[in-house]
CSV table of C-alpha atoms and ligand atoms in Angstrom, one decimal:
chain,number,residue,atom,x,y,z
A,1083,UNK,CA,0.0,0.0,0.0
A,1084,UNK,CA,2.3,2.8,-1.3
A,1085,UNK,CA,1.2,6.4,-1.8
A,1086,UNK,CA,3.2,8.8,-3.8
A,1087,UNK,CA,0.5,11.5,-3.7
A,1088,UNK,CA,-1.5,12.7,-0.8
A,1089,UNK,CA,-5.2,12.1,-1.1
A,1090,UNK,CA,-6.6,15.7,-1.6
A,1091,UNK,CA,-3.7,16.6,-3.9
A,1092,UNK,CA,-4.6,14.0,-6.6
A,1093,UNK,CA,-6.9,16.6,-8.2
A,1094,UNK,CA,-4.4,19.4,-8.1
A,1095,UNK,CA,-2.1,18.5,-10.9
A,1096,UNK,CA,-3.7,19.9,-14.0
A,1097,UNK,CA,-2.3,18.9,-17.4
A,1098,UNK,CA,0.5,21.3,-18.3
A,1099,UNK,CA,2.1,22.3,-21.5
A,1100,UNK,CA,5.6,21.0,-22.2
A,1101,UNK,CA,6.9,24.6,-21.7
A,1102,UNK,CA,5.2,25.0,-18.3
A,1103,UNK,CA,6.7,21.7,-17.2
A,1104,UNK,CA,10.1,22.7,-18.4
A,1105,UNK,CA,9.9,26.0,-16.5
A,1106,UNK,CA,8.9,24.3,-13.3
A,1107,UNK,CA,11.7,21.8,-13.6
A,1108,UNK,CA,14.2,24.7,-14.1
A,1109,UNK,CA,12.8,26.4,-11.0
A,1110,UNK,CA,13.5,23.2,-9.0
A,1111,UNK,CA,16.9,22.7,-10.6
A,1112,UNK,CA,18.1,26.2,-9.8
A,1113,UNK,CA,17.1,25.8,-6.1
A,1114,UNK,CA,18.8,22.3,-6.0
A,1115,UNK,CA,22.0,24.0,-7.3
A,1116,UNK,CA,21.7,26.7,-4.6
A,1117,UNK,CA,21.1,24.3,-1.8
A,1118,UNK,CA,23.9,22.0,-2.8
A,1119,UNK,CA,26.4,24.9,-2.2
A,1120,UNK,CA,25.3,25.2,1.4
A,1121,UNK,CA,27.2,23.8,4.4
A,1122,UNK,CA,26.1,20.2,5.1
A,1123,UNK,CA,26.3,17.8,8.1
A,1124,UNK,CA,25.8,14.1,8.8
A,1125,UNK,CA,22.1,13.8,9.2
A,1126,UNK,CA,19.1,11.5,8.8
A,1127,UNK,CA,20.0,8.2,7.1
A,1128,UNK,CA,21.1,8.7,3.5
A,1129,UNK,CA,20.5,12.4,3.4
A,1130,UNK,CA,22.9,15.0,4.8
A,1131,UNK,CA,21.4,18.0,6.5
A,1132,UNK,CA,22.0,21.4,4.8
A,1133,UNK,CA,21.9,24.6,6.7
A,1134,UNK,CA,19.7,27.3,5.2
A,1135,UNK,CA,18.5,30.5,6.8
A,1136,UNK,CA,19.5,29.2,10.3
A,1137,UNK,CA,17.9,25.8,10.1
A,1138,UNK,CA,18.7,22.3,8.8
A,1139,UNK,CA,17.0,19.9,6.4
A,1140,UNK,CA,17.7,17.3,3.7
A,1141,UNK,CA,18.3,18.8,0.2
A,1142,UNK,CA,14.9,17.8,-1.4
A,1143,UNK,CA,13.0,19.2,1.6
A,1144,UNK,CA,14.9,22.5,1.6
A,1145,UNK,CA,14.3,22.8,-2.2
A,1146,UNK,CA,10.6,22.2,-1.6
A,1147,UNK,CA,10.5,24.7,1.2
A,1148,UNK,CA,12.1,27.3,-1.0
A,1149,UNK,CA,9.6,26.5,-3.8
A,1150,UNK,CA,6.8,26.8,-1.3
A,1151,UNK,CA,8.1,30.1,-0.1
A,1152,UNK,CA,8.1,31.5,-3.7
A,1153,UNK,CA,5.0,29.8,-5.1
A,1154,UNK,CA,2.6,28.7,-2.3
A,1155,UNK,CA,-0.4,31.1,-2.2
A,1156,UNK,CA,-2.1,30.8,1.2
A,1157,UNK,CA,-5.8,31.7,1.5
A,1158,UNK,CA,-7.4,33.3,4.5
A,1159,UNK,CA,-9.4,30.2,5.3
A,1160,UNK,CA,-6.4,27.9,5.2
A,1161,UNK,CA,-5.1,26.2,8.4
A,1162,UNK,CA,-1.4,25.4,8.6
A,1163,UNK,CA,-0.4,22.8,11.1
A,1164,UNK,CA,3.2,23.5,12.1
A,1165,UNK,CA,5.5,21.3,14.1
A,1166,UNK,CA,9.0,20.3,14.6
A,1167,UNK,CA,9.4,16.6,13.7
A,1168,UNK,CA,8.5,14.1,16.4
A,1169,UNK,CA,6.3,16.4,18.5
A,1170,UNK,CA,3.0,14.8,17.6
A,1171,UNK,CA,2.4,16.0,14.0
A,1172,UNK,CA,0.6,12.8,13.1
A,1173,UNK,CA,-1.7,13.0,16.0
A,1174,UNK,CA,-2.6,16.6,15.5
A,1175,UNK,CA,-3.1,16.1,11.8
A,1176,UNK,CA,-5.6,13.4,12.6
A,1177,UNK,CA,-7.4,15.5,15.2
A,1178,UNK,CA,-7.6,18.6,13.0
A,1179,UNK,CA,-8.7,16.7,9.9
A,1180,UNK,CA,-11.4,14.7,11.9
A,1181,UNK,CA,-12.6,17.9,13.5
A,1182,UNK,CA,-12.9,20.0,10.3
A,1183,UNK,CA,-14.5,17.1,8.4
A,1184,UNK,CA,-16.5,15.6,11.3
A,1185,UNK,CA,-19.7,15.3,9.2
A,1186,UNK,CA,-17.9,12.6,7.1
A,1187,UNK,CA,-16.6,11.0,10.3
A,1188,UNK,CA,-20.0,10.2,11.7
A,1189,UNK,CA,-20.6,7.6,9.0
A,1190,UNK,CA,-19.3,4.1,9.2
A,1191,UNK,CA,-16.3,4.7,6.9
A,1192,UNK,CA,-14.4,7.7,8.2
A,1193,UNK,CA,-11.6,8.7,5.9
A,1194,UNK,CA,-9.1,8.2,8.7
A,1195,UNK,CA,-10.0,4.5,8.8
A,1196,UNK,CA,-8.3,4.0,5.4
A,1197,UNK,CA,-6.0,7.0,5.0
A,1198,UNK,CA,-2.9,8.1,6.9
A,1199,UNK,CA,-3.2,11.5,8.6
A,1200,UNK,CA,-0.2,12.4,6.4
A,1201,UNK,CA,-2.4,11.8,3.3
A,1202,UNK,CA,-5.3,13.7,4.7
A,1203,UNK,CA,-3.2,16.8,5.7
A,1204,UNK,CA,-0.4,17.0,3.1
A,1205,UNK,CA,2.9,18.6,4.1
A,1206,UNK,CA,4.1,21.6,2.0
A,1207,UNK,CA,7.6,20.3,1.8
A,1208,UNK,CA,7.0,16.5,1.8
A,1209,UNK,CA,4.0,16.2,-0.5
A,1210,UNK,CA,2.9,19.5,-2.0
A,1211,UNK,CA,5.9,21.2,-3.6
A,1212,UNK,CA,7.6,18.1,-4.9
A,1213,UNK,CA,8.5,16.2,-8.0
A,1214,UNK,CA,9.4,19.3,-10.0
A,1215,UNK,CA,5.7,20.3,-10.0
A,1216,UNK,CA,3.9,23.3,-8.6
A,1217,UNK,CA,0.4,22.1,-8.1
A,1218,UNK,CA,-2.7,24.3,-8.5
A,1219,UNK,CA,-4.2,24.1,-5.1
A,1220,UNK,CA,-7.3,26.2,-5.8
A,1221,UNK,CA,-9.2,22.9,-6.5
A,1222,UNK,CA,-9.0,21.9,-2.9
A,1223,UNK,CA,-12.1,22.4,-0.8
A,1224,UNK,CA,-12.0,25.1,1.9
A,1225,UNK,CA,-10.7,25.1,4.6
A,1226,UNK,CA,-7.5,23.7,3.1
A,1227,UNK,CA,-5.4,22.0,5.7
A,1228,UNK,CA,-1.6,21.8,5.2
A,1229,UNK,CA,1.2,20.5,7.5
A,1230,UNK,CA,4.7,21.9,7.6
A,1231,UNK,CA,7.9,21.6,9.6
A,1232,UNK,CA,9.3,24.8,8.0
A,1233,UNK,CA,10.5,27.2,10.7
A,1234,UNK,CA,8.5,30.4,11.1
A,1235,UNK,CA,11.1,32.7,9.6
A,1236,UNK,CA,11.1,30.7,6.3
A,1237,UNK,CA,7.3,30.4,5.9
A,1238,UNK,CA,5.9,31.6,2.6
A,1239,UNK,CA,5.1,35.3,3.0
A,1240,UNK,CA,1.5,34.6,1.9
A,1241,UNK,CA,0.9,32.6,5.1
A,1242,UNK,CA,1.3,35.8,7.1
A,1243,UNK,CA,-0.1,38.2,4.5
A,1244,UNK,CA,-3.3,36.1,4.0
A,1245,UNK,CA,-4.0,36.0,7.7
A,1246,UNK,CA,-4.5,32.3,7.6
A,1247,UNK,CA,-4.4,30.4,10.8
A,1248,UNK,CA,-1.5,28.4,12.2
A,1249,UNK,CA,-1.7,25.7,14.8
A,1250,UNK,CA,1.6,24.9,16.5
A,1251,UNK,CA,2.2,21.8,18.6
A,1252,UNK,CA,5.3,21.5,20.7
A,1253,UNK,CA,6.6,18.9,23.1
A,1254,UNK,CA,9.2,18.4,25.9
A,1255,UNK,CA,12.5,18.4,24.0
A,1256,UNK,CA,13.7,15.4,26.0
A,1257,UNK,CA,10.8,13.2,24.6
A,1258,UNK,CA,11.1,14.8,21.2
A,1259,UNK,CA,14.8,14.0,21.1
A,1260,UNK,CA,14.3,10.3,22.1
A,1261,UNK,CA,11.5,10.0,19.6
A,1262,UNK,CA,13.8,11.5,16.9
A,1263,UNK,CA,16.7,9.2,17.9
A,1264,UNK,CA,14.5,6.1,17.5
A,1265,UNK,CA,13.1,7.4,14.2
A,1266,UNK,CA,16.4,8.3,12.7
A,1267,UNK,CA,17.9,4.9,13.7
A,1268,UNK,CA,15.0,3.1,12.0
A,1269,UNK,CA,15.8,5.0,8.8
A,1270,UNK,CA,19.5,4.4,9.2
A,1271,UNK,CA,18.9,0.7,9.7
A,1272,UNK,CA,16.8,0.5,6.5
A,1273,UNK,CA,19.6,2.3,4.6
A,1274,UNK,CA,22.3,0.0,6.1
A,1275,UNK,CA,24.0,2.9,7.9
A,1276,UNK,CA,25.6,2.6,11.2
A,1277,UNK,CA,23.2,3.5,14.0
A,1278,UNK,CA,23.6,6.6,16.1
A,1279,UNK,CA,24.5,6.1,19.7
A,1280,UNK,CA,22.5,8.2,22.1
A,1281,UNK,CA,25.6,10.3,22.8
A,1282,UNK,CA,26.1,11.0,19.1
A,1283,UNK,CA,22.5,11.9,18.6
A,1284,UNK,CA,22.5,14.1,21.6
A,1285,UNK,CA,25.5,16.0,20.4
A,1286,UNK,CA,23.8,16.8,17.1
A,1287,UNK,CA,20.5,17.7,18.7
A,1288,UNK,CA,22.0,19.9,21.4
A,1289,UNK,CA,24.0,21.7,18.8
A,1290,UNK,CA,20.8,22.4,16.9
A,1291,UNK,CA,21.7,20.1,14.0
A,1292,UNK,CA,18.4,18.2,13.7
A,1293,UNK,CA,15.8,18.1,10.9
A,1294,UNK,CA,14.1,21.5,10.8
A,1295,UNK,CA,16.0,22.4,14.0
A,1296,UNK,CA,17.4,23.9,16.1
A,1297,UNK,CA,14.5,22.6,18.1
A,1298,UNK,CA,14.4,25.5,20.5
A,1299,UNK,CA,14.5,28.2,17.8
A,1300,UNK,CA,11.7,26.4,16.0
A,1301,UNK,CA,9.5,26.7,19.0
A,1302,UNK,CA,10.5,30.2,19.8
A,1303,UNK,CA,9.9,31.4,16.2
A,1304,UNK,CA,6.3,30.3,16.3
A,1305,UNK,CA,5.9,31.4,19.9
A,1306,UNK,CA,6.9,35.0,18.9
A,1307,UNK,CA,4.5,34.7,16.0
A,1308,UNK,CA,1.8,33.7,18.5
A,1309,UNK,CA,2.6,36.6,20.8
A,1310,UNK,CA,2.4,39.0,17.9
A,1311,UNK,CA,-0.9,37.6,16.5
A,1312,UNK,CA,-2.5,35.3,19.1
A,1313,UNK,CA,-5.8,35.2,17.2
A,1314,UNK,CA,-3.9,33.7,14.2
A,1315,UNK,CA,-1.3,31.4,15.8
A,1316,UNK,CA,-2.6,28.8,18.3
A,1317,UNK,CA,-0.1,27.1,20.6
A,1318,UNK,CA,-0.6,23.6,21.9
A,1319,UNK,CA,1.6,21.4,24.0
A,1320,UNK,CA,1.7,17.6,23.5
A,1321,UNK,CA,1.7,16.9,27.2
A,1322,UNK,CA,-1.4,19.1,27.8
A,1323,UNK,CA,-3.2,17.6,24.9
A,1324,UNK,CA,-2.5,14.2,26.4
A,1325,UNK,CA,-3.7,15.3,29.8
A,1326,UNK,CA,-6.8,17.2,28.8
A,1327,UNK,CA,-7.7,16.2,25.3
A,1328,UNK,CA,-11.3,17.4,25.5
A,1329,UNK,CA,-10.3,20.9,26.6
A,1330,UNK,CA,-7.7,21.3,23.9
A,1331,UNK,CA,-9.7,19.7,21.1
A,1332,UNK,CA,-12.5,22.2,21.8
A,1333,UNK,CA,-10.0,25.1,21.8
A,1334,UNK,CA,-8.7,23.8,18.4
A,1335,UNK,CA,-12.2,23.5,17.0
A,1336,UNK,CA,-13.0,27.0,18.0
A,1337,UNK,CA,-9.8,28.4,16.7
A,1338,UNK,CA,-10.3,26.9,13.2
A,1339,UNK,CA,-13.9,28.3,13.2
A,1340,UNK,CA,-15.6,25.0,13.7
A,1341,UNK,CA,-16.7,25.0,17.4
A,1342,UNK,CA,-18.6,22.0,18.7
A,1343,UNK,CA,-22.3,22.7,19.2
A,1344,UNK,CA,-24.0,21.9,22.5
A,1345,UNK,CA,-25.8,19.0,20.7
A,1346,UNK,CA,-22.5,17.7,19.4
A,1347,UNK,CA,-21.1,17.8,22.9
A,1348,UNK,CA,-24.1,16.0,24.3
A,1349,UNK,CA,-23.9,13.3,21.6
A,1350,UNK,CA,-20.2,12.7,22.5
A,1351,UNK,CA,-18.8,13.9,19.2
A,1352,UNK,CA,-15.7,15.4,20.9
A,1353,UNK,CA,-15.0,12.1,22.7
A,1354,UNK,CA,-15.6,10.2,19.5
A,1355,UNK,CA,-12.9,12.2,17.7
A,1356,UNK,CA,-10.5,11.8,20.6
A,1357,UNK,CA,-11.1,8.0,20.4
A,1358,UNK,CA,-10.7,7.9,16.6
A,1359,UNK,CA,-7.4,9.7,16.8
A,1360,UNK,CA,-6.0,7.9,19.9
A,1361,UNK,CA,-2.6,6.3,19.6
A,1362,UNK,CA,-4.2,2.9,20.2
A,1363,UNK,CA,-6.7,3.3,17.4
A,1364,UNK,CA,-4.5,5.0,14.9
A,1365,UNK,CA,-1.5,2.7,15.4
A,1366,UNK,CA,-3.7,-0.4,14.8
A,1367,UNK,CA,-5.4,0.7,11.7
A,1368,UNK,CA,-4.4,-1.2,8.5
A,1369,UNK,CA,-3.1,1.8,6.6
A,1370,UNK,CA,-0.9,2.9,9.5
A,1371,UNK,CA,0.4,-0.6,10.0
A,1372,UNK,CA,1.2,-1.5,6.4
A,1373,UNK,CA,0.9,1.7,4.3
A,1374,UNK,CA,3.9,3.8,3.2
A,1375,UNK,CA,4.6,7.0,1.4
A,1376,UNK,CA,7.0,7.2,-1.5
A,1377,UNK,CA,8.8,10.5,-0.8
A,1378,UNK,CA,11.7,12.3,-2.4
A,1379,UNK,CA,13.8,11.5,0.7
A,1380,UNK,CA,12.8,7.8,0.3
A,1381,UNK,CA,10.1,5.4,1.3
A,1382,UNK,CA,8.7,6.0,4.8
A,1383,UNK,CA,6.4,3.4,6.4
A,1384,UNK,CA,3.5,5.0,8.2
A,1385,UNK,CA,4.1,2.7,11.1
A,1386,UNK,CA,7.3,4.7,11.8
A,1387,UNK,CA,5.1,7.5,13.1
A,1388,UNK,CA,3.8,5.4,16.0
A,1389,UNK,CA,6.1,4.2,18.7
A,1390,UNK,CA,4.9,4.7,22.3
A,1391,UNK,CA,2.9,7.9,22.2
A,1392,UNK,CA,3.4,8.8,25.9
A,1393,UNK,CA,4.8,11.5,28.1
A,1394,UNK,CA,8.1,11.2,30.0
A,1395,UNK,CA,9.4,8.1,28.2
A,1396,UNK,CA,12.8,9.9,28.0
A,1397,UNK,CA,13.5,8.7,31.5
A,1398,UNK,CA,14.0,5.2,30.2
A,1399,UNK,CA,16.9,6.3,28.0
A,1400,UNK,CA,18.6,9.5,29.2
A,1401,UNK,CA,21.1,9.5,32.0
A,1402,UNK,CA,20.6,12.2,34.6
A,1403,UNK,CA,23.5,14.2,32.9
A,1404,UNK,CA,22.0,13.9,29.5
A,1405,UNK,CA,18.6,15.1,30.8
A,1406,UNK,CA,20.3,17.9,32.6
A,1407,UNK,CA,22.1,19.0,29.5
A,1408,UNK,CA,18.8,19.3,27.6
A,1409,UNK,CA,17.0,21.0,30.5
A,1410,UNK,CA,19.8,23.6,30.8
A,1411,UNK,CA,19.6,24.4,27.1
A,1412,UNK,CA,15.9,24.7,27.3
A,1413,UNK,CA,16.0,26.8,30.4
A,1414,UNK,CA,18.6,29.2,28.8
A,1415,UNK,CA,16.9,29.4,25.4
A,1416,UNK,CA,13.4,29.9,26.8
A,1417,UNK,CA,14.3,32.2,29.6
A,1418,UNK,CA,12.1,35.3,29.6
A,1419,UNK,CA,9.9,34.0,26.7
A,1420,UNK,CA,7.1,32.8,28.9
A,1421,UNK,CA,7.6,29.2,27.7
A,1422,UNK,CA,8.5,26.3,30.0
A,1423,UNK,CA,8.1,22.6,30.6
B,2717,A3P,P1,7.1,8.6,20.5
B,2717,A3P,O1,8.2,8.3,19.6
B,2717,A3P,O2,7.6,9.4,21.7
B,2717,A3P,O3,6.2,7.5,20.8
B,2717,A3P,P2,5.4,13.0,14.7
B,2717,A3P,O4,4.1,12.7,14.3
B,2717,A3P,O5,5.6,14.5,14.8
B,2717,A3P,O6,6.5,12.4,13.8
B,2717,A3P,O7,5.6,12.5,16.2
B,2717,A3P,C1,5.7,11.2,16.4
B,2717,A3P,C2,5.5,11.0,17.9
B,2717,A3P,O8,4.1,11.1,18.2
B,2717,A3P,C3,5.8,9.6,18.4
B,2717,A3P,O9,6.2,9.7,19.7
B,2717,A3P,C4,4.5,8.9,18.2
B,2717,A3P,O10,4.4,7.7,18.9
B,2717,A3P,C5,3.5,9.9,18.7
B,2717,A3P,N1,2.2,9.7,18.3
B,2717,A3P,C6,1.7,9.3,17.0
B,2717,A3P,N2,0.4,9.2,17.0
B,2717,A3P,C7,0.0,9.6,18.2
B,2717,A3P,C8,-1.3,9.7,18.8
B,2717,A3P,N3,-2.4,9.3,18.1
B,2717,A3P,N4,-1.4,10.1,20.1
B,2717,A3P,C9,-0.3,10.4,20.8
B,2717,A3P,N5,0.9,10.3,20.3
B,2717,A3P,C10,1.1,9.9,19.0
């Protein structure tokens, strides 16, 4: 069950003239040349991480981010779901999609039963601006939902100019780091590359060299965006979502302009969505067990997005010194920002 194209995007690739295709290919090629001149570091599996505008990503993803920056036209009703990798993107995509499309989730075949959240909410850099094509996204029904890991400072200008909404999810950096370490090593194992020890991985992460990182700057960029325009940037924390899912799902629904009605609450619609998107339910669905996405960075099995789905699992892996190192970085970077864990 492989997917090269996210589900809502299949209708967004209109036939193009040869000249249009050549032009788009040239756009991608010129950005590829640009990115290949940047400083690079050992990174995730087969792909080195290149440093662009203060953050790090594999070459195809940086190229897509730059294409998105130039060509993605956000609309006021769009919702952009922004996260640093391994902070709960998959979960939030499911919750957001199920909430916005809840009328289709009340029937016996909810889309999330057969589609991965990553197909339902396509990512700008992994699925939208890819394969040398610039899709025409006007055909998507409103509100359009997109995911992204692109840091705030490199978002397409139209995201801010259009006034579209951004939902940002963050997580304790210690759990995020452990989740990333497992994820990267699964990819490295597939590519027959020596696995990272925890020490090696911690060195990279602490120095900010992680996909779409530095982690702390990623959070702070969106946090400052939230402080500037709180009505346009919603901040959610994985740990709080886990502890009080109903409270935060209702906040999310209100924020995206789809509040639950009293009747819906009485009928248990909120609890139904929480159950549908729970780790247990999602990780056991067929598509998330055996499906996979064919991405420019390689094949990624959807099962890789589900490991434990809990809070505080870092304590099983990090020594007290390692934990302290991450806590001290967090404390110094977040000091005075109003953010904490
Ligand atoms: P762990 O590795 O700590 O278990 P992302 O989606 O950003 O890649 O994040 C992946 C992390 O979110 C993994 O964390 C994964 O298990 C967790 N996760 C995935 N689906 C989830 C869900 N429905 N509820 C809670 N956590 C979930």
